[in-house]
Each structure stands twice: as structure tokens, then as C-alpha cells.
PDB file of N, CA and C in Angstrom:
ATOM      1  N   UNK A   1       0.820  -1.178   0.000  1.00  0.00           N
ATOM      2  CA  UNK A   1       0.000   0.000   0.000  1.00  0.00           C
ATOM      3  C   UNK A   1       0.873   1.254   0.000  1.00  0.00           C
ATOM      4  N   UNK A   2       2.013   1.173   0.659  1.00  0.00           N
ATOM      5  CA  UNK A   2       2.925   2.328   0.686  1.00  0.00           C
ATOM      6  C   UNK A   2       3.439   2.618  -0.715  1.00  0.00           C
ATOM      7  N   UNK A   3       3.807   1.591  -1.444  1.00  0.00           N
ATOM      8  CA  UNK A   3       4.288   1.797  -2.822  1.00  0.00           C
ATOM      9  C   UNK A   3       3.187   2.360  -3.713  1.00  0.00           C
ATOM     10  N   UNK A   4       1.965   1.883  -3.538  1.00  0.00           N
ATOM     11  CA  UNK A   4       0.844   2.380  -4.322  1.00  0.00           C
ATOM     12  C   UNK A   4       0.620   3.866  -4.051  1.00  0.00           C
ATOM     13  N   UNK A   5       0.646   4.259  -2.792  1.00  0.00           N
ATOM     14  CA  UNK A   5       0.471   5.665  -2.445  1.00  0.00           C
ATOM     15  C   UNK A   5       1.619   6.496  -3.019  1.00  0.00           C
ATOM     16  N   UNK A   6       2.835   5.976  -2.959  1.00  0.00           N
ATOM     17  CA  UNK A   6       3.989   6.716  -3.470  1.00  0.00           C
ATOM     18  C   UNK A   6       3.879   6.948  -4.974  1.00  0.00           C
ATOM     19  N   UNK A   7       3.481   5.947  -5.710  1.00  0.00           N
ATOM     20  CA  UNK A   7       3.364   6.112  -7.156  1.00  0.00           C
ATOM     21  C   UNK A   7       2.173   6.986  -7.532  1.00  0.00           C
ATOM     22  N   UNK A   8       1.133   6.981  -6.715  1.00  0.00           N
ATOM     23  CA  UNK A   8       0.020   7.900  -6.957  1.00  0.00           C
ATOM     24  C   UNK A   8       0.447   9.334  -6.661  1.00  0.00           C
ATOM     25  N   UNK A   9       1.217   9.513  -5.593  1.00  0.00           N
ATOM     26  CA  UNK A   9       1.689  10.842  -5.233  1.00  0.00           C
ATOM     27  C   UNK A   9       2.731  11.365  -6.220  1.00  0.00           C
ATOM     28  N   UNK A  10       3.329  10.484  -7.013  1.00  0.00           N
ATOM     29  CA  UNK A  10       4.304  10.914  -8.018  1.00  0.00           C
ATOM     30  C   UNK A  10       3.667  11.858  -9.034  1.00  0.00           C
ATOM     31  N   UNK A  11       2.369  11.714  -9.295  1.00  0.00           N
ATOM     32  CA  UNK A  11       1.682  12.625 -10.217  1.00  0.00           C
ATOM     33  C   UNK A  11       1.622  14.034  -9.640  1.00  0.00           C
ATOM     34  N   UNK A  12       1.417  14.140  -8.337  1.00  0.00           N
ATOM     35  CA  UNK A  12       1.406  15.449  -7.688  1.00  0.00           C
ATOM     36  C   UNK A  12       2.812  16.044  -7.698  1.00  0.00           C
ATOM     37  N   UNK A  13       3.779  15.216  -7.382  1.00  0.00           N
ATOM     38  CA  UNK A  13       5.168  15.672  -7.365  1.00  0.00           C
ATOM     39  C   UNK A  13       5.639  16.076  -8.759  1.00  0.00           C
ATOM     40  N   UNK A  14       5.109  15.442  -9.784  1.00  0.00           N
ATOM     41  CA  UNK A  14       5.433  15.806 -11.159  1.00  0.00           C
ATOM     42  C   UNK A  14       5.044  17.245 -11.435  1.00  0.00           C
ATOM     43  N   UNK A  15       3.875  17.651 -10.981  1.00  0.00           N
ATOM     44  CA  UNK A  15       3.440  19.039 -11.214  1.00  0.00           C
ATOM     45  C   UNK A  15       4.355  20.025 -10.510  1.00  0.00           C
ATOM     46  N   UNK A  16       4.808  19.687  -9.316  1.00  0.00           N
ATOM     47  CA  UNK A  16       5.707  20.572  -8.569  1.00  0.00           C
ATOM     48  C   UNK A  16       7.050  20.680  -9.289  1.00  0.00           C
ATOM     49  N   UNK A  17       7.604  19.537  -9.699  1.00  0.00           N
ATOM     50  CA  UNK A  17       8.881  19.541 -10.418  1.00  0.00           C
ATOM     51  C   UNK A  17       8.756  20.275 -11.749  1.00  0.00           C
ATOM     52  N   UNK A  18       7.649  20.071 -12.434  1.00  0.00           N
ATOM     53  CA  UNK A  18       7.445  20.711 -13.731  1.00  0.00           C
ATOM     54  C   UNK A  18       7.351  22.222 -13.583  1.00  0.00           C
ATOM     55  N   UNK A  19       6.669  22.683 -12.565  1.00  0.00           N
ATOM     56  CA  UNK A  19       6.575  24.112 -12.306  1.00  0.00           C
ATOM     57  C   UNK A  19       7.953  24.699 -12.004  1.00  0.00           C
ATOM     58  N   UNK A  20       8.737  24.002 -11.203  1.00  0.00           N
ATOM     59  CA  UNK A  20      10.099  24.463 -10.912  1.00  0.00           C
ATOM     60  C   UNK A  20      10.967  24.428 -12.171  1.00  0.00           C
ATOM     61  N   UNK A  21      10.778  23.416 -12.993  1.00  0.00           N
ATOM     62  CA  UNK A  21      11.543  23.314 -14.235  1.00  0.00           C
ATOM     63  C   UNK A  21      11.197  24.406 -15.225  1.00  0.00           C
ATOM     64  N   UNK A  22       9.931  24.767 -15.292  1.00  0.00           N
ATOM     65  CA  UNK A  22       9.526  25.853 -16.188  1.00  0.00           C
ATOM     66  C   UNK A  22      10.134  27.163 -15.716  1.00  0.00           C
ATOM     67  N   UNK A  23      10.194  27.348 -14.405  1.00  0.00           N
ATOM     68  CA  UNK A  23      10.868  28.530 -13.873  1.00  0.00           C
ATOM     69  C   UNK A  23      12.350  28.522 -14.192  1.00  0.00           C
ATOM     70  N   UNK A  24      12.945  27.339 -14.232  1.00  0.00           N
ATOM     71  CA  UNK A  24      14.367  27.216 -14.548  1.00  0.00           C
ATOM     72  C   UNK A  24      14.655  27.527 -16.010  1.00  0.00           C
ATOM     73  N   UNK A  25      13.716  27.248 -16.903  1.00  0.00           N
ATOM     74  CA  UNK A  25      13.954  27.494 -18.329  1.00  0.00           C
ATOM     75  C   UNK A  25      14.060  28.977 -18.658  1.00  0.00           C
ATOM     76  N   UNK A  26      13.626  29.835 -17.761  1.00  0.00           N
ATOM     77  CA  UNK A  26      13.807  31.267 -17.982  1.00  0.00           C
ATOM     78  C   UNK A  26      15.270  31.650 -17.883  1.00  0.00           C
ATOM     79  N   UNK A  27      16.060  30.871 -17.137  1.00  0.00           N
ATOM     80  CA  UNK A  27      17.483  31.141 -16.976  1.00  0.00           C
ATOM     81  C   UNK A  27      18.351  30.280 -17.895  1.00  0.00           C
ATOM     82  N   UNK A  28      17.897  29.066 -18.183  1.00  0.00           N
ATOM     83  CA  UNK A  28      18.622  28.145 -19.067  1.00  0.00           C
ATOM     84  C   UNK A  28      17.752  27.927 -20.299  1.00  0.00           C
ATOM     85  N   UNK A  29      18.091  28.573 -21.398  1.00  0.00           N
ATOM     86  CA  UNK A  29      17.247  28.551 -22.588  1.00  0.00           C
ATOM     87  C   UNK A  29      17.473  27.325 -23.474  1.00  0.00           C
ATOM     88  N   UNK A  30      18.486  26.530 -23.183  1.00  0.00           N
ATOM     89  CA  UNK A  30      18.798  25.397 -24.056  1.00  0.00           C
ATOM     90  C   UNK A  30      17.950  24.156 -23.754  1.00  0.00           C
ATOM     91  N   UNK A  31      17.141  24.185 -22.703  1.00  0.00           N
ATOM     92  CA  UNK A  31      16.324  23.030 -22.343  1.00  0.00           C
ATOM     93  C   UNK A  31      14.966  23.142 -23.037  1.00  0.00           C
ATOM     94  N   UNK A  32      14.615  22.104 -23.801  1.00  0.00           N
ATOM     95  CA  UNK A  32      13.300  22.102 -24.450  1.00  0.00           C
ATOM     96  C   UNK A  32      12.251  21.560 -23.474  1.00  0.00           C
ATOM     97  N   UNK A  33      10.986  21.828 -23.779  1.00  0.00           N
ATOM     98  CA  UNK A  33       9.919  21.362 -22.905  1.00  0.00           C
ATOM     99  C   UNK A  33       9.847  19.835 -22.870  1.00  0.00           C
ATOM    100  N   UNK A  34      10.114  19.199 -23.994  1.00  0.00           N
ATOM    101  CA  UNK A  34      10.094  17.733 -24.042  1.00  0.00           C
ATOM    102  C   UNK A  34      11.140  17.114 -23.132  1.00  0.00           C
ATOM    103  N   UNK A  35      12.352  17.653 -23.173  1.00  0.00           N
ATOM    104  CA  UNK A  35      13.412  17.167 -22.288  1.00  0.00           C
ATOM    105  C   UNK A  35      13.069  17.419 -20.828  1.00  0.00           C
ATOM    106  N   UNK A  36      12.519  18.585 -20.563  1.00  0.00           N
ATOM    107  CA  UNK A  36      12.135  18.935 -19.204  1.00  0.00           C
ATOM    108  C   UNK A  36      11.047  18.000 -18.681  1.00  0.00           C
ATOM    109  N   UNK A  37      10.069  17.693 -19.516  1.00  0.00           N
ATOM    110  CA  UNK A  37       8.965  16.835 -19.103  1.00  0.00           C
ATOM    111  C   UNK A  37       9.436  15.421 -18.805  1.00  0.00           C
ATOM    112  N   UNK A  38      10.315  14.892 -19.647  1.00  0.00           N
ATOM    113  CA  UNK A  38      10.839  13.541 -19.414  1.00  0.00           C
ATOM    114  C   UNK A  38      11.661  13.500 -18.127  1.00  0.00           C
ATOM    115  N   UNK A  39      12.510  14.497 -17.917  1.00  0.00           N
ATOM    116  CA  UNK A  39      13.351  14.526 -16.726  1.00  0.00           C
ATOM    117  C   UNK A  39      12.522  14.665 -15.452  1.00  0.00           C
ATOM    118  N   UNK A  40      11.500  15.513 -15.483  1.00  0.00           N
ATOM    119  CA  UNK A  40      10.677  15.679 -14.293  1.00  0.00           C
ATOM    120  C   UNK A  40       9.802  14.457 -14.030  1.00  0.00           C
ATOM    121  N   UNK A  41       9.382  13.785 -15.077  1.00  0.00           N
ATOM    122  CA  UNK A  41       8.590  12.562 -14.898  1.00  0.00           C
ATOM    123  C   UNK A  41       9.405  11.494 -14.194  1.00  0.00           C
ATOM    124  N   UNK A  42      10.600  11.234 -14.715  1.00  0.00           N
ATOM    125  CA  UNK A  42      11.463  10.232 -14.085  1.00  0.00           C
ATOM    126  C   UNK A  42      11.906  10.662 -12.689  1.00  0.00           C
ATOM    127  N   UNK A  43      12.145  11.949 -12.524  1.00  0.00           N
ATOM    128  CA  UNK A  43      12.548  12.441 -11.206  1.00  0.00           C
ATOM    129  C   UNK A  43      11.460  12.271 -10.166  1.00  0.00           C
ATOM    130  N   UNK A  44      10.224  12.536 -10.540  1.00  0.00           N
ATOM    131  CA  UNK A  44       9.126  12.392  -9.578  1.00  0.00           C
ATOM    132  C   UNK A  44       8.887  10.925  -9.225  1.00  0.00           C
ATOM    133  N   UNK A  45       8.994  10.046 -10.200  1.00  0.00           N
ATOM    134  CA  UNK A  45       8.824   8.615  -9.921  1.00  0.00           C
ATOM    135  C   UNK A  45       9.953   8.116  -9.035  1.00  0.00           C
ATOM    136  N   UNK A  46      11.185   8.486  -9.361  1.00  0.00           N
ATOM    137  CA  UNK A  46      12.329   8.022  -8.577  1.00  0.00           C
ATOM    138  C   UNK A  46      12.275   8.542  -7.145  1.00  0.00           C
ATOM    139  N   UNK A  47      11.949   9.808  -6.967  1.00  0.00           N
ATOM    140  CA  UNK A  47      11.883  10.369  -5.617  1.00  0.00           C
ATOM    141  C   UNK A  47      10.790   9.691  -4.797  1.00  0.00           C
ATOM    142  N   UNK A  48       9.643   9.457  -5.398  1.00  0.00           N
ATOM    143  CA  UNK A  48       8.545   8.813  -4.672  1.00  0.00           C
ATOM    144  C   UNK A  48       8.883   7.379  -4.286  1.00  0.00           C
ATOM    145  N   UNK A  49       9.494   6.653  -5.191  1.00  0.00           N
ATOM    146  CA  UNK A  49       9.855   5.266  -4.903  1.00  0.00           C
ATOM    147  C   UNK A  49      10.940   5.197  -3.833  1.00  0.00           C
ATOM    148  N   UNK A  50      11.900   6.108  -3.868  1.00  0.00           N
ATOM    149  CA  UNK A  50      12.957   6.110  -2.852  1.00  0.00           C
ATOM    150  C   UNK A  50      12.405   6.439  -1.467  1.00  0.00           C
ATOM    151  N   UNK A  51      11.508   7.388  -1.392  1.00  0.00           N
ATOM    152  CA  UNK A  51      10.901   7.714  -0.097  1.00  0.00           C
ATOM    153  C   UNK A  51      10.064   6.541   0.402  1.00  0.00           C
ATOM    154  N   UNK A  52       9.332   5.895  -0.472  1.00  0.00           N
ATOM    155  CA  UNK A  52       8.530   4.736  -0.075  1.00  0.00           C
ATOM    156  C   UNK A  52       9.426   3.599   0.404  1.00  0.00           C
ATOM    157  N   UNK A  53      10.519   3.356  -0.291  1.00  0.00           N
ATOM    158  CA  UNK A  53      11.444   2.300   0.125  1.00  0.00           C
ATOM    159  C   UNK A  53      12.045   2.617   1.491  1.00  0.00           C
ATOM    160  N   UNK A  54      12.345   3.881   1.729  1.00  0.00           N
ATOM    161  CA  UNK A  54      12.889   4.272   3.028  1.00  0.00           C
ATOM    162  C   UNK A  54      11.870   4.006   4.136  1.00  0.00           C
ATOM    163  N   UNK A  55      10.599   4.348   3.884  1.00  0.00           N
ATOM    164  CA  UNK A  55       9.565   4.083   4.878  1.00  0.00           C
ATOM    165  C   UNK A  55       9.378   2.590   5.110  1.00  0.00           C
ATOM    166  N   UNK A  56       9.464   1.796   4.068  1.00  0.00           N
ATOM    167  CA  UNK A  56       9.294   0.350   4.217  1.00  0.00           C
ATOM    168  C   UNK A  56      10.441  -0.249   5.016  1.00  0.00           C
ATOM    169  N   UNK A  57      11.667   0.165   4.697  1.00  0.00           N
ATOM    170  CA  UNK A  57      12.823  -0.413   5.372  1.00  0.00           C
ATOM    171  C   UNK A  57      12.888   0.020   6.833  1.00  0.00           C
ATOM    172  N   UNK A  58      12.643   1.274   7.105  1.00  0.00           N
ATOM    173  CA  UNK A  58      12.764   1.744   8.484  1.00  0.00           C
ATOM    174  C   UNK A  58      11.505   1.463   9.308  1.00  0.00           C
ATOM    175  N   UNK A  59      10.398   1.230   8.673  1.00  0.00           N
ATOM    176  CA  UNK A  59       9.150   1.025   9.408  1.00  0.00           C
ATOM    177  C   UNK A  59       8.787  -0.417   9.650  1.00  0.00           C
ATOM    178  N   UNK A  60       9.607  -1.362   9.226  1.00  0.00           N
ATOM    179  CA  UNK A  60       9.265  -2.775   9.383  1.00  0.00           C
ATOM    180  C   UNK A  60       9.633  -3.332  10.752  1.00  0.00           C
ATOM    181  N   UNK A  61      10.423  -2.594  11.506  1.00  0.00           N
ATOM    182  CA  UNK A  61      10.787  -3.069  12.844  1.00  0.00           C
ATOM    183  C   UNK A  61       9.589  -2.937  13.771  1.00  0.00           C
ATOM    184  N   UNK A  62       9.274  -4.012  14.440  1.00  0.00           N
ATOM    185  CA  UNK A  62       8.166  -3.984  15.403  1.00  0.00           C
ATOM    186  C   UNK A  62       8.755  -3.945  16.803  1.00  0.00           C
ATOM    187  N   UNK A  63       8.379  -2.969  17.538  1.00  0.00           N
ATOM    188  CA  UNK A  63       8.858  -2.831  18.911  1.00  0.00           C
ATOM    189  C   UNK A  63       7.821  -3.433  19.846  1.00  0.00           C
ATOM    190  N   UNK A  64       8.220  -4.472  20.504  1.00  0.00           N
ATOM    191  CA  UNK A  64       7.287  -5.183  21.379  1.00  0.00           C
ATOM    192  C   UNK A  64       7.514  -4.767  22.824  1.00  0.00           C
TER     193      UNK A  64
END
């Protein structure tokens, strides 16, 4: 369920990364929108999966 939530939240994170990337293109003119979209898509998926993996690994210990 944690992985499912993380991958669903990746769509929200994509919008945040894309907005930041569009702001970055005002300073770096050599980046096309297609390149930016692909990079932000993979970045949002990778960040969400890494955070989910961290929660799974650190949250599996049961304290009795």
C-alpha cells in the first residue's frame, strides 16, 4: 500500500517539479519542454519510490 500511495503521489510531485523546471527554463534557454517533461517525470517517480522504500525499510521493525 505504501508503494501504491507513493506512485500515486508521483503525479502530484510531477506538477511541482514541472513548475520548478519551467521557472528554470527562464534562466537556461537550451532546455526544451520535451526534455524537461521527461526529466521531471522520471525524477518524480524516482523520488517517490525512494521515499517509499525508506519508509518500508525503516518502518518494518516492530517494537514489542
